[in-house]
mmCIF file of C-alpha atoms in Angstrom:
data_model
loop_
_atom_site.group_PDB
_atom_site.id
_atom_site.type_symbol
_atom_site.label_atom_id
_atom_site.label_comp_id
_atom_site.label_asym_id
_atom_site.label_seq_id
_atom_site.Cartn_x
_atom_site.Cartn_y
_atom_site.Cartn_z
ATOM 1 C CA MET A 1 24.942 157.227 103.435
ATOM 2 C CA ARG A 2 23.859 154.896 100.640
ATOM 3 C CA THR A 3 24.763 157.455 98.059
ATOM 4 C CA PHE A 4 28.399 157.564 99.335
ATOM 5 C CA ARG A 5 28.714 153.833 99.290
ATOM 6 C CA ASN A 6 27.574 153.468 95.978
ATOM 7 C CA ALA A 7 29.772 156.040 94.711
ATOM 8 C CA PRO A 8 32.642 155.221 92.216
ATOM 9 C CA LEU A 9 35.471 153.956 94.222
ATOM 10 C CA LEU A 10 37.979 156.705 93.127
ATOM 11 C CA THR A 11 35.422 159.531 94.029
ATOM 12 C CA GLN A 12 34.909 157.824 97.335
ATOM 13 C CA SER A 13 38.434 157.589 97.990
ATOM 14 C CA ARG A 14 39.026 161.232 97.342
ATOM 15 C CA LEU A 15 36.037 162.155 99.543
ATOM 16 C CA VAL A 16 37.504 159.950 102.427
ATOM 17 C CA VAL A 17 40.873 161.626 102.045
ATOM 18 C CA ALA A 18 39.384 165.098 101.921
ATOM 19 C CA SER A 19 37.083 164.483 104.867
ATOM 20 C CA LEU A 20 39.981 163.192 106.861
ATOM 21 C CA GLY A 21 42.008 166.222 105.818
ATOM 22 C CA VAL A 22 39.472 168.520 107.440
ATOM 23 C CA THR A 23 39.442 166.599 110.705
ATOM 24 C CA GLN A 24 43.367 166.459 110.714
ATOM 25 C CA ILE A 25 43.581 170.169 110.213
ATOM 26 C CA ILE A 26 41.097 170.837 113.101
ATOM 27 C CA GLY A 27 42.729 168.101 115.325
ATOM 28 C CA TYR A 28 46.446 169.091 114.959
ATOM 29 C CA GLY A 29 45.395 172.820 115.041
ATOM 30 C CA THR A 30 43.485 172.576 118.434
ATOM 31 C CA LEU A 31 45.050 169.890 120.115
ATOM 32 C CA TYR A 32 48.682 170.522 119.291
ATOM 33 C CA TYR A 33 49.590 173.806 117.496
ATOM 34 C CA SER A 34 47.207 175.910 119.576
ATOM 35 C CA PHE A 35 49.319 175.286 122.811
ATOM 36 C CA SER A 36 52.260 177.571 121.985
ATOM 37 C CA PRO A 37 50.237 180.819 121.380
ATOM 38 C CA LEU A 38 48.203 180.149 124.424
ATOM 39 C CA ALA A 39 51.043 178.928 126.908
ATOM 40 C CA ALA A 40 51.945 182.375 128.172
ATOM 41 C CA SER A 41 48.302 183.273 129.201
ATOM 42 C CA MET A 42 48.086 179.790 130.862
ATOM 43 C CA GLY A 43 51.343 180.306 132.796
ATOM 44 C CA ARG A 44 50.281 183.870 134.020
ATOM 45 C CA GLU A 45 46.932 182.711 135.305
ATOM 46 C CA PHE A 46 48.363 179.672 137.099
ATOM 47 C CA GLY A 47 51.452 181.635 138.358
ATOM 48 C CA TRP A 48 53.819 179.328 136.553
ATOM 49 C CA PRO A 49 57.104 180.075 134.612
ATOM 50 C CA SER A 50 57.094 178.914 130.918
ATOM 51 C CA ASP A 51 59.316 175.888 131.774
ATOM 52 C CA TRP A 52 56.517 174.415 134.022
ATOM 53 C CA VAL A 53 53.810 175.185 131.455
ATOM 54 C CA PHE A 54 55.824 173.314 128.779
ATOM 55 C CA GLY A 55 56.671 170.605 131.276
ATOM 56 C CA ALA A 56 52.856 169.954 131.720
ATOM 57 C CA PHE A 57 52.532 169.738 127.902
ATOM 58 C CA SER A 58 55.473 167.338 127.760
ATOM 59 C CA ALA A 59 53.817 165.139 130.479
ATOM 60 C CA SER A 60 50.567 165.189 128.445
ATOM 61 C CA LEU A 61 52.681 164.065 125.315
ATOM 62 C CA LEU A 62 54.206 161.289 127.346
ATOM 63 C CA ALA A 63 50.754 159.937 128.491
ATOM 64 C CA SER A 64 49.573 159.777 124.856
ATOM 65 C CA GLY A 65 52.816 158.037 123.983
ATOM 66 C CA LEU A 66 52.350 155.395 126.559
ATOM 67 C CA ALA A 67 48.804 154.926 125.387
ATOM 68 C CA SER A 68 49.520 154.580 121.648
ATOM 69 C CA PRO A 69 50.316 150.769 121.620
ATOM 70 C CA TRP A 70 46.979 150.123 123.101
ATOM 71 C CA VAL A 71 45.247 152.409 120.677
ATOM 72 C CA GLY A 72 47.022 150.580 117.887
ATOM 73 C CA ARG A 73 45.826 147.194 119.011
ATOM 74 C CA TRP A 74 42.202 148.634 119.335
ATOM 75 C CA ILE A 75 42.496 150.017 115.882
ATOM 76 C CA ASP A 76 43.199 146.555 114.527
ATOM 77 C CA ARG A 77 40.472 144.930 116.482
ATOM 78 C CA PHE A 78 37.617 147.501 116.351
ATOM 79 C CA GLY A 79 38.557 149.499 113.209
ATOM 80 C CA ALA A 80 39.933 153.017 113.007
ATOM 81 C CA GLY A 81 36.873 154.781 112.101
ATOM 82 C CA ARG A 82 35.032 153.751 115.251
ATOM 83 C CA LEU A 83 37.828 154.936 117.369
ATOM 84 C CA MET A 84 38.158 158.222 115.587
ATOM 85 C CA ALA A 85 34.375 158.872 116.308
ATOM 86 C CA LEU A 86 34.921 158.171 120.028
ATOM 87 C CA GLY A 87 38.009 160.381 119.908
ATOM 88 C CA SER A 88 36.115 163.274 118.640
ATOM 89 C CA ILE A 89 33.803 163.157 121.690
ATOM 90 C CA GLY A 90 36.900 162.614 123.996
ATOM 91 C CA ALA A 91 38.681 165.600 122.459
ATOM 92 C CA ALA A 92 35.740 167.915 123.052
ATOM 93 C CA ILE A 93 35.383 166.727 126.620
ATOM 94 C CA ALA A 94 38.993 167.080 127.415
ATOM 95 C CA LEU A 95 39.230 170.577 126.017
ATOM 96 C CA LEU A 96 36.266 171.560 128.154
ATOM 97 C CA ALA A 97 37.887 169.896 131.170
ATOM 98 C CA CYS A 98 40.951 172.132 130.495
ATOM 99 C CA ALA A 99 38.691 175.270 130.087
ATOM 100 C CA LEU A 100 36.804 174.546 133.201
ATOM 101 C CA SER A 101 39.755 173.554 135.391
ATOM 102 C CA PRO A 102 39.588 175.588 138.530
ATOM 103 C CA ASN A 103 43.394 175.281 139.466
ATOM 104 C CA ALA A 104 46.765 174.170 138.057
ATOM 105 C CA ILE A 105 46.324 170.537 139.002
ATOM 106 C CA ALA A 106 43.101 170.080 137.356
ATOM 107 C CA PHE A 107 44.453 171.836 134.322
ATOM 108 C CA VAL A 108 47.212 169.383 133.985
ATOM 109 C CA PHE A 109 44.863 166.455 134.127
ATOM 110 C CA GLY A 110 42.792 168.124 131.421
ATOM 111 C CA LEU A 111 45.812 168.577 129.384
ATOM 112 C CA VAL A 112 46.733 164.999 129.733
ATOM 113 C CA ALA A 113 43.240 164.078 128.644
ATOM 114 C CA VAL A 114 43.593 166.187 125.498
ATOM 115 C CA GLU A 115 46.745 164.433 124.381
ATOM 116 C CA LEU A 116 45.166 161.037 125.193
ATOM 117 C CA ALA A 117 42.144 161.950 122.979
ATOM 118 C CA SER A 118 44.505 162.939 120.181
ATOM 119 C CA THR A 119 45.924 159.467 119.801
ATOM 120 C CA PHE A 120 42.445 158.547 118.676
ATOM 121 C CA VAL A 121 41.967 161.185 116.125
ATOM 122 C CA LEU A 122 45.310 162.277 114.451
ATOM 123 C CA TYR A 123 47.685 160.599 111.949
ATOM 124 C CA THR A 124 48.156 157.155 113.696
ATOM 125 C CA ALA A 125 44.343 156.492 113.367
ATOM 126 C CA ALA A 126 43.803 158.269 110.147
ATOM 127 C CA PHE A 127 46.827 156.276 108.431
ATOM 128 C CA ALA A 128 45.262 153.285 109.765
ATOM 129 C CA LEU A 129 41.935 153.969 108.515
ATOM 130 C CA LEU A 130 43.328 154.487 104.889
ATOM 131 C CA VAL A 131 45.195 151.067 105.166
ATOM 132 C CA GLN A 132 42.172 149.296 106.396
ATOM 133 C CA ILE A 133 39.972 150.708 103.739
ATOM 134 C CA LYS A 134 42.279 150.117 100.836
ATOM 135 C CA PRO A 135 45.879 148.911 101.611
ATOM 136 C CA LEU A 136 47.135 148.687 98.002
ATOM 137 C CA THR A 137 46.587 152.588 97.511
ATOM 138 C CA ALA A 138 47.259 153.541 101.079
ATOM 139 C CA LYS A 139 50.564 154.936 100.288
ATOM 140 C CA THR A 140 49.264 157.492 97.762
ATOM 141 C CA SER A 141 46.194 158.155 100.124
ATOM 142 C CA ILE A 142 48.593 158.977 103.026
ATOM 143 C CA THR A 143 50.474 161.370 100.847
ATOM 144 C CA HIS A 144 47.178 163.143 99.899
ATOM 145 C CA LEU A 145 46.203 163.245 103.448
ATOM 146 C CA THR A 146 49.443 164.872 104.675
ATOM 147 C CA LEU A 147 49.202 167.306 101.776
ATOM 148 C CA ILE A 148 45.917 168.599 103.079
ATOM 149 C CA ALA A 149 46.791 168.354 106.833
ATOM 150 C CA GLY A 150 49.883 170.374 106.151
ATOM 151 C CA PHE A 151 47.905 173.574 106.387
ATOM 152 C CA ALA A 152 47.098 172.928 110.326
ATOM 153 C CA SER A 153 49.900 175.144 111.494
ATOM 154 C CA THR A 154 49.456 177.916 108.798
ATOM 155 C CA ILE A 155 45.837 178.097 109.709
ATOM 156 C CA PHE A 156 45.721 177.605 113.445
ATOM 157 C CA TRP A 157 48.873 179.661 114.691
ATOM 158 C CA PRO A 158 47.284 182.896 113.302
ATOM 159 C CA VAL A 159 43.615 181.722 114.053
ATOM 160 C CA THR A 160 44.416 180.909 117.737
ATOM 161 C CA THR A 161 46.384 184.196 118.065
ATOM 162 C CA ALA A 162 43.609 186.199 116.536
ATOM 163 C CA LEU A 163 40.871 184.532 118.810
ATOM 164 C CA HIS A 164 43.192 185.117 121.859
ATOM 165 C CA GLN A 165 43.199 188.840 121.119
ATOM 166 C CA HIS A 166 39.377 188.831 121.824
ATOM 167 C CA LEU A 167 38.952 185.791 124.080
ATOM 168 C CA THR A 168 40.662 184.153 127.089
ATOM 169 C CA TRP A 169 42.388 180.985 126.539
ATOM 170 C CA ARG A 170 39.649 179.158 128.286
ATOM 171 C CA GLU A 171 37.002 180.501 125.769
ATOM 172 C CA VAL A 172 39.386 179.798 122.930
ATOM 173 C CA TYR A 173 39.156 176.094 124.135
ATOM 174 C CA TYR A 174 35.292 176.348 124.266
ATOM 175 C CA VAL A 175 35.414 177.155 120.545
ATOM 176 C CA PHE A 176 37.751 174.393 119.905
ATOM 177 C CA ALA A 177 35.660 171.891 121.747
ATOM 178 C CA ALA A 178 32.652 172.997 119.596
ATOM 179 C CA ALA A 179 34.634 172.488 116.402
ATOM 180 C CA HIS A 180 35.265 168.745 117.316
ATOM 181 C CA LEU A 181 31.617 168.029 118.055
ATOM 182 C CA LEU A 182 30.171 169.983 115.191
ATOM 183 C CA LEU A 183 32.662 169.296 112.525
ATOM 184 C CA CYS A 184 34.898 166.381 113.341
ATOM 185 C CA LEU A 185 32.364 164.067 114.900
ATOM 186 C CA PRO A 186 29.881 163.901 112.099
ATOM 187 C CA ILE A 187 32.840 163.250 109.637
ATOM 188 C CA HIS A 188 34.270 160.472 111.844
ATOM 189 C CA PHE A 189 30.865 158.938 112.454
ATOM 190 C CA TRP A 190 30.451 158.682 108.601
ATOM 191 C CA LEU A 191 33.944 157.182 108.130
ATOM 192 C CA ALA A 192 33.223 154.765 110.936
ATOM 193 C CA LEU A 193 30.089 153.479 108.973
ATOM 194 C CA LEU A 194 32.005 153.529 105.636
ATOM 195 C CA SER A 195 34.988 151.518 107.069
ATOM 196 C CA ARG A 196 32.954 148.949 108.949
ATOM 197 C CA ASN A 197 32.545 146.517 106.118
ATOM 198 C CA HIS A 198 36.168 147.024 104.942
ATOM 199 C CA HIS A 199 37.354 146.175 108.511
ATOM 200 C CA LYS A 200 35.263 143.014 108.468
ATOM 201 C CA GLN A 201 36.744 141.916 105.088
ATOM 202 C CA ALA A 202 40.409 142.651 106.307
ATOM 203 C CA THR A 203 39.776 140.588 109.598
ATOM 204 C CA THR A 204 38.494 137.679 107.435
ATOM 205 C CA SER A 205 41.368 137.920 105.058
ATOM 206 C CA ALA A 206 38.975 138.748 102.149
ATOM 207 C CA MET A 207 40.972 141.830 101.173
ATOM 208 C CA PRO A 208 44.408 141.973 99.438
ATOM 209 C CA ILE A 209 47.348 142.743 101.685
ATOM 210 C CA VAL A 210 50.731 144.569 101.316
ATOM 211 C CA GLU A 211 53.885 142.503 101.795
ATOM 212 C CA GLY A 212 56.807 143.830 103.686
ATOM 213 C CA THR A 213 60.245 144.302 102.086
ATOM 214 C CA LEU A 214 62.235 143.228 105.246
ATOM 215 C CA PRO A 215 63.236 139.648 105.468
ATOM 216 C CA THR A 216 61.709 137.850 108.440
ATOM 217 C CA ASP A 217 65.053 137.280 110.013
ATOM 218 C CA ARG A 218 65.774 141.179 110.129
ATOM 219 C CA LEU A 219 62.264 142.337 111.298
ATOM 220 C CA ARG A 220 63.285 143.078 114.943
ATOM 221 C CA GLN A 221 66.399 144.947 113.949
ATOM 222 C CA GLY A 222 64.685 146.870 111.358
ATOM 223 C CA PHE A 223 61.753 147.793 113.595
ATOM 224 C CA VAL A 224 64.324 148.911 116.284
ATOM 225 C CA LEU A 225 66.206 151.287 113.825
ATOM 226 C CA MET A 226 62.996 152.692 112.402
ATOM 227 C CA VAL A 227 61.619 153.420 115.695
ATOM 228 C CA SER A 228 64.941 154.850 116.836
ATOM 229 C CA GLY A 229 65.062 157.070 113.800
ATOM 230 C CA PHE A 230 61.509 158.453 114.213
ATOM 231 C CA ALA A 231 62.065 158.986 117.964
ATOM 232 C CA LEU A 232 65.119 161.211 117.447
ATOM 233 C CA LEU A 233 63.416 162.990 114.605
ATOM 234 C CA GLY A 234 60.431 163.399 116.780
ATOM 235 C CA PHE A 235 62.346 164.951 119.574
ATOM 236 C CA ILE A 236 63.878 167.719 117.314
ATOM 237 C CA ASN A 237 60.585 168.209 115.517
ATOM 238 C CA ALA A 238 58.608 168.769 118.733
ATOM 239 C CA ALA A 239 61.398 170.909 120.422
ATOM 240 C CA VAL A 240 61.663 173.196 117.403
ATOM 241 C CA LEU A 241 58.039 173.418 116.530
ATOM 242 C CA ILE A 242 56.740 174.127 120.172
ATOM 243 C CA HIS A 243 59.462 176.675 120.687
ATOM 244 C CA MET A 244 59.801 178.157 117.183
ATOM 245 C CA LEU A 245 58.173 181.597 118.109
ATOM 246 C CA PRO A 246 60.290 181.910 121.185
ATOM 247 C CA ILE A 247 63.393 180.868 119.399
ATOM 248 C CA LEU A 248 62.890 183.371 116.616
ATOM 249 C CA THR A 249 62.122 186.133 119.028
ATOM 250 C CA ALA A 250 65.245 185.388 121.111
ATOM 251 C CA LEU A 251 67.287 185.434 117.866
ATOM 252 C CA GLY A 252 66.219 189.110 117.439
ATOM 253 C CA LEU A 253 63.639 188.617 114.770
ATOM 254 C CA GLY A 254 60.961 190.339 116.925
ATOM 255 C CA SER A 255 57.763 190.961 114.841
ATOM 256 C CA PHE A 256 58.985 188.882 112.103
ATOM 257 C CA SER A 257 58.765 185.864 114.201
ATOM 258 C CA VAL A 258 55.308 185.193 113.311
ATOM 259 C CA LEU A 259 55.836 185.650 109.663
ATOM 260 C CA VAL A 260 58.722 183.298 109.713
ATOM 261 C CA GLY A 261 56.709 180.707 111.516
ATOM 262 C CA THR A 262 53.709 180.819 109.101
ATOM 263 C CA LEU A 263 56.090 179.604 106.355
ATOM 264 C CA PHE A 264 56.339 176.335 107.953
ATOM 265 C CA GLY A 265 52.901 175.156 106.972
ATOM 266 C CA PRO A 266 53.171 176.146 103.338
ATOM 267 C CA ALA A 267 56.614 174.376 103.038
ATOM 268 C CA GLN A 268 55.126 171.245 104.538
ATOM 269 C CA VAL A 269 52.474 171.373 101.854
ATOM 270 C CA ALA A 270 54.969 171.959 99.128
ATOM 271 C CA SER A 271 57.055 168.942 99.931
ATOM 272 C CA ARG A 272 54.130 166.659 100.128
ATOM 273 C CA LEU A 273 52.832 168.135 96.812
ATOM 274 C CA PHE A 274 56.239 167.510 95.350
ATOM 275 C CA SER A 275 56.022 163.767 96.538
ATOM 276 C CA LEU A 276 52.737 163.489 94.945
ATOM 277 C CA MET A 277 53.502 164.959 91.645
ATOM 278 C CA SER A 278 56.553 162.886 91.432
ATOM 279 C CA GLY A 279 54.150 159.757 91.429
ATOM 280 C CA ASN A 280 55.526 158.519 94.775
ATOM 281 C CA ARG A 281 58.853 157.429 92.987
ATOM 282 C CA LEU A 282 60.661 158.174 96.099
ATOM 283 C CA GLN A 283 60.534 155.152 98.366
ATOM 284 C CA PRO A 284 59.672 155.582 102.022
ATOM 285 C CA LEU A 285 63.053 154.971 103.234
ATOM 286 C CA GLY A 286 64.366 157.586 100.913
ATOM 287 C CA LEU A 287 61.797 159.856 102.175
ATOM 288 C CA ALA A 288 62.886 159.446 105.767
ATOM 289 C CA ILE A 289 66.532 160.014 105.021
ATOM 290 C CA ILE A 290 65.918 163.042 102.857
ATOM 291 C CA SER A 291 63.450 164.712 105.461
ATOM 292 C CA THR A 292 65.924 163.968 108.203
ATOM 293 C CA GLY A 293 68.609 165.705 106.236
ATOM 294 C CA LEU A 294 66.562 168.638 105.355
ATOM 295 C CA MET A 295 65.340 169.223 109.007
ATOM 296 C CA THR A 296 68.943 168.871 110.331
ATOM 297 C CA SER A 297 70.188 171.240 107.679
ATOM 298 C CA ALA A 298 67.555 173.768 108.457
ATOM 299 C CA ILE A 299 68.384 173.945 112.142
ATOM 300 C CA ALA A 300 72.197 174.315 111.065
ATOM 301 C CA ILE A 301 71.153 177.416 108.850
ATOM 302 C CA LEU A 302 69.285 179.065 111.656
ATOM 303 C CA LEU A 303 72.316 178.291 113.935
ATOM 304 C CA TRP A 304 74.636 179.959 111.396
ATOM 305 C CA SER A 305 72.404 182.895 110.325
ATOM 306 C CA GLY A 306 71.377 184.019 113.751
ATOM 307 C CA SER A 307 69.178 187.232 113.503
ATOM 308 C CA TRP A 308 69.443 187.432 109.628
ATOM 309 C CA LEU A 309 65.925 187.393 108.338
ATOM 310 C CA THR A 310 66.706 185.672 105.023
ATOM 311 C CA GLY A 311 68.344 182.758 107.076
ATOM 312 C CA ALA A 312 65.413 182.448 109.228
ATOM 313 C CA LEU A 313 63.065 182.334 106.295
ATOM 314 C CA ALA A 314 65.247 179.748 104.596
ATOM 315 C CA PHE A 315 65.264 177.814 107.921
ATOM 316 C CA ALA A 316 61.245 177.827 108.136
ATOM 317 C CA VAL A 317 61.040 176.642 104.486
ATOM 318 C CA ILE A 318 63.526 173.888 104.505
ATOM 319 C CA PHE A 319 62.401 172.703 108.128
ATOM 320 C CA GLY A 320 58.819 172.655 106.868
ATOM 321 C CA LEU A 321 59.976 170.646 103.776
ATOM 322 C CA GLY A 322 61.627 168.007 105.762
ATOM 323 C CA SER A 323 58.808 167.827 108.342
ATOM 324 C CA GLY A 324 56.325 167.428 105.621
ATOM 325 C CA LEU A 325 58.243 164.453 104.107
ATOM 326 C CA ALA A 326 58.766 162.983 107.574
ATOM 327 C CA SER A 327 54.877 162.744 108.048
ATOM 328 C CA ILE A 328 54.535 160.834 104.948
ATOM 329 C CA ALA A 329 57.348 158.606 105.988
ATOM 330 C CA GLN A 330 55.794 157.845 109.458
ATOM 331 C CA GLY A 331 52.834 156.389 107.666
ATOM 332 C CA THR A 332 54.335 154.694 104.661
ATOM 333 C CA LEU A 333 57.760 153.288 106.021
ATOM 334 C CA PRO A 334 56.122 150.701 108.336
ATOM 335 C CA LEU A 335 53.880 149.689 105.632
ATOM 336 C CA ALA A 336 56.709 149.222 103.219
ATOM 337 C CA LEU A 337 59.032 147.342 105.632
ATOM 338 C CA PHE A 338 56.502 145.317 107.527
ATOM 339 C CA GLY A 339 53.370 145.030 105.376
ATOM 340 C CA SER A 340 49.728 145.848 106.089
ATOM 341 C CA MET A 341 48.885 142.955 108.436
ATOM 342 C CA GLY A 342 49.010 144.375 111.928
ATOM 343 C CA TYR A 343 49.605 147.845 110.637
ATOM 344 C CA GLY A 344 47.640 149.538 113.457
ATOM 345 C CA GLU A 345 49.484 147.778 116.307
ATOM 346 C CA ARG A 346 52.957 148.489 114.577
ATOM 347 C CA VAL A 347 52.311 152.011 114.027
ATOM 348 C CA GLY A 348 50.880 152.427 117.508
ATOM 349 C CA GLN A 349 54.169 151.119 118.835
ATOM 350 C CA SER A 350 56.324 153.293 116.700
ATOM 351 C CA THR A 351 54.222 156.322 117.608
ATOM 352 C CA SER A 352 54.311 155.474 121.284
ATOM 353 C CA VAL A 353 58.264 155.716 121.332
ATOM 354 C CA ARG A 354 58.228 158.789 119.099
ATOM 355 C CA LEU A 355 55.715 160.459 121.381
ATOM 356 C CA VAL A 356 57.619 159.424 124.509
ATOM 357 C CA ALA A 357 60.767 161.003 123.148
ATOM 358 C CA SER A 358 58.770 163.971 121.741
ATOM 359 C CA SER A 359 57.239 164.455 125.074
ATOM 360 C CA GLY A 360 60.337 165.428 126.873
ATOM 361 C CA ALA A 361 61.372 167.763 124.107
ATOM 362 C CA PRO A 362 59.508 170.871 125.032
ATOM 363 C CA PHE A 363 60.689 170.946 128.653
ATOM 364 C CA VAL A 364 64.224 169.585 127.943
ATOM 365 C CA PHE A 365 64.729 172.028 125.171
ATOM 366 C CA ALA A 366 63.310 175.049 127.169
ATOM 367 C CA PHE A 367 65.745 173.915 130.151
ATOM 368 C CA ILE A 368 68.724 173.759 127.755
ATOM 369 C CA MET A 369 67.975 177.057 126.167
ATOM 370 C CA HIS A 370 67.792 178.674 129.631
ATOM 371 C CA GLY A 371 70.863 177.068 130.861
ATOM 372 C CA LEU A 372 73.048 177.073 127.670
ATOM 373 C CA GLY A 373 71.543 179.614 125.423
ATOM 374 C CA ILE A 374 70.135 179.228 122.039
ATOM 375 C CA GLY A 375 73.167 178.447 120.154
ATOM 376 C CA PRO A 376 74.349 175.318 122.095
ATOM 377 C CA SER A 377 70.549 174.129 122.045
ATOM 378 C CA LEU A 378 70.323 174.195 118.234
ATOM 379 C CA LEU A 379 73.652 172.517 118.050
ATOM 380 C CA ILE A 380 72.438 169.644 120.071
ATOM 381 C CA CYS A 381 69.404 169.285 117.708
ATOM 382 C CA VAL A 382 71.744 169.110 114.857
ATOM 383 C CA ALA A 383 73.642 166.201 116.504
ATOM 384 C CA ILE A 384 70.427 164.313 117.222
ATOM 385 C CA GLY A 385 69.154 164.869 113.761
ATOM 386 C CA SER A 386 72.470 163.286 112.490
ATOM 387 C CA MET A 387 71.902 160.261 114.696
ATOM 388 C CA ALA A 388 68.488 159.891 113.202
ATOM 389 C CA ALA A 389 69.731 159.917 109.688
ATOM 390 C CA MET A 390 72.271 157.144 110.638
ATOM 391 C CA SER A 391 69.389 155.050 112.001
ATOM 392 C CA PHE A 392 67.470 155.262 108.735
ATOM 393 C CA ALA A 393 70.616 154.522 106.690
ATOM 394 C CA LEU A 394 71.257 151.358 108.596
ATOM 395 C CA ILE A 395 67.804 150.202 107.639
ATOM 396 C CA GLY A 396 68.975 150.428 104.036
ATOM 397 C CA ARG A 397 71.928 148.271 104.933
ATOM 398 C CA GLN A 398 69.581 145.682 106.436
ATOM 399 C CA LEU A 399 67.515 145.603 103.260
ATOM 400 C CA ARG A 400 70.637 145.273 101.107
ATOM 401 C CA ALA A 401 71.925 142.507 103.298
ATOM 402 C CA GLY A 402 68.598 140.655 103.062
ATOM 403 C CA ARG A 403 68.555 140.831 99.303
ATOM 404 C CA GLY A 404 72.212 139.522 99.283
ATOM 405 C CA ASN A 405 71.161 136.462 101.138
ATOM 406 C CA ARG A 406 68.399 135.330 98.986
#
């Protein structure tokens, strides 16, 4: 531990980001992306139709969304590193609870526990850790982290599918629980030790802070608009991601569905790499608007192209590009608009609303698809994406009005 603490600051920062990247790939891969490939087997075992399986997943996302404000406050109070270490233990226990569930009711409670644990170990806590350690360079560090974590879907969709060919879904969850204990827990424990002194300095105002760009009389309006934009964007992101493979299959792409789906992850990484190579010249608000435009356009392309493989490939790439930039914006826009003080609580509140909106997306979208069909469902997503873009555009208006009053 002493060697790491005495390492040059630049090397240490890179090591922190790289370590967090590993845990984010495992976290998102096991707690989120793995559900879709396993959902059919879960439904067959418990005798549930797919709507009810995704409804249980929606309920678990709702629970995590409701818990996020408290987690955000705990992050500010106790430090993100400490909570992430506890979250690794919680994630392993929750996955084991799902795997050992004797009936459907116990399975739902286990699934809720899985998503509650995710609030302690995924982006909200990871972004806060980077802000707590070094707020002045947190924007760049967040971009680096999302660049690495963008491989989660690319890695875990095929990995989960491959494991499930040889193991039951319960046994797959045993493997994932072991990954949290053997890989994520040691990393998060080290990060907790590393960030302890930084957190003490931050709470005593010994560290520099980042000032927000929104004037004080427009903070409430700006926060409502930001949260609304991320909530709407979160809805279409969750709806499309969770149902991506079923959507592509229903459009007639058949065996090409997995191939198209695997392009999503590299596209996420490519957009984050572009943001990084541009020197983060794009401001967080610009990233939010661009990401929303890309994701909305991608869905429109899929709606127009139907079973045309080239159109589906373009959809996956463009949607991935937009989703990659959206992840950066979710961490950097609250920092840019409101500053670093109270960042954990503010991001927790934003994440809460976004997850509550996202929690209904898998079930609602499945219901709409079964009732109206693929085309109208995708058209509704296009409309929701346009509303999200409008919310972010209005934040820009708030900033310009604030500067005009100075």
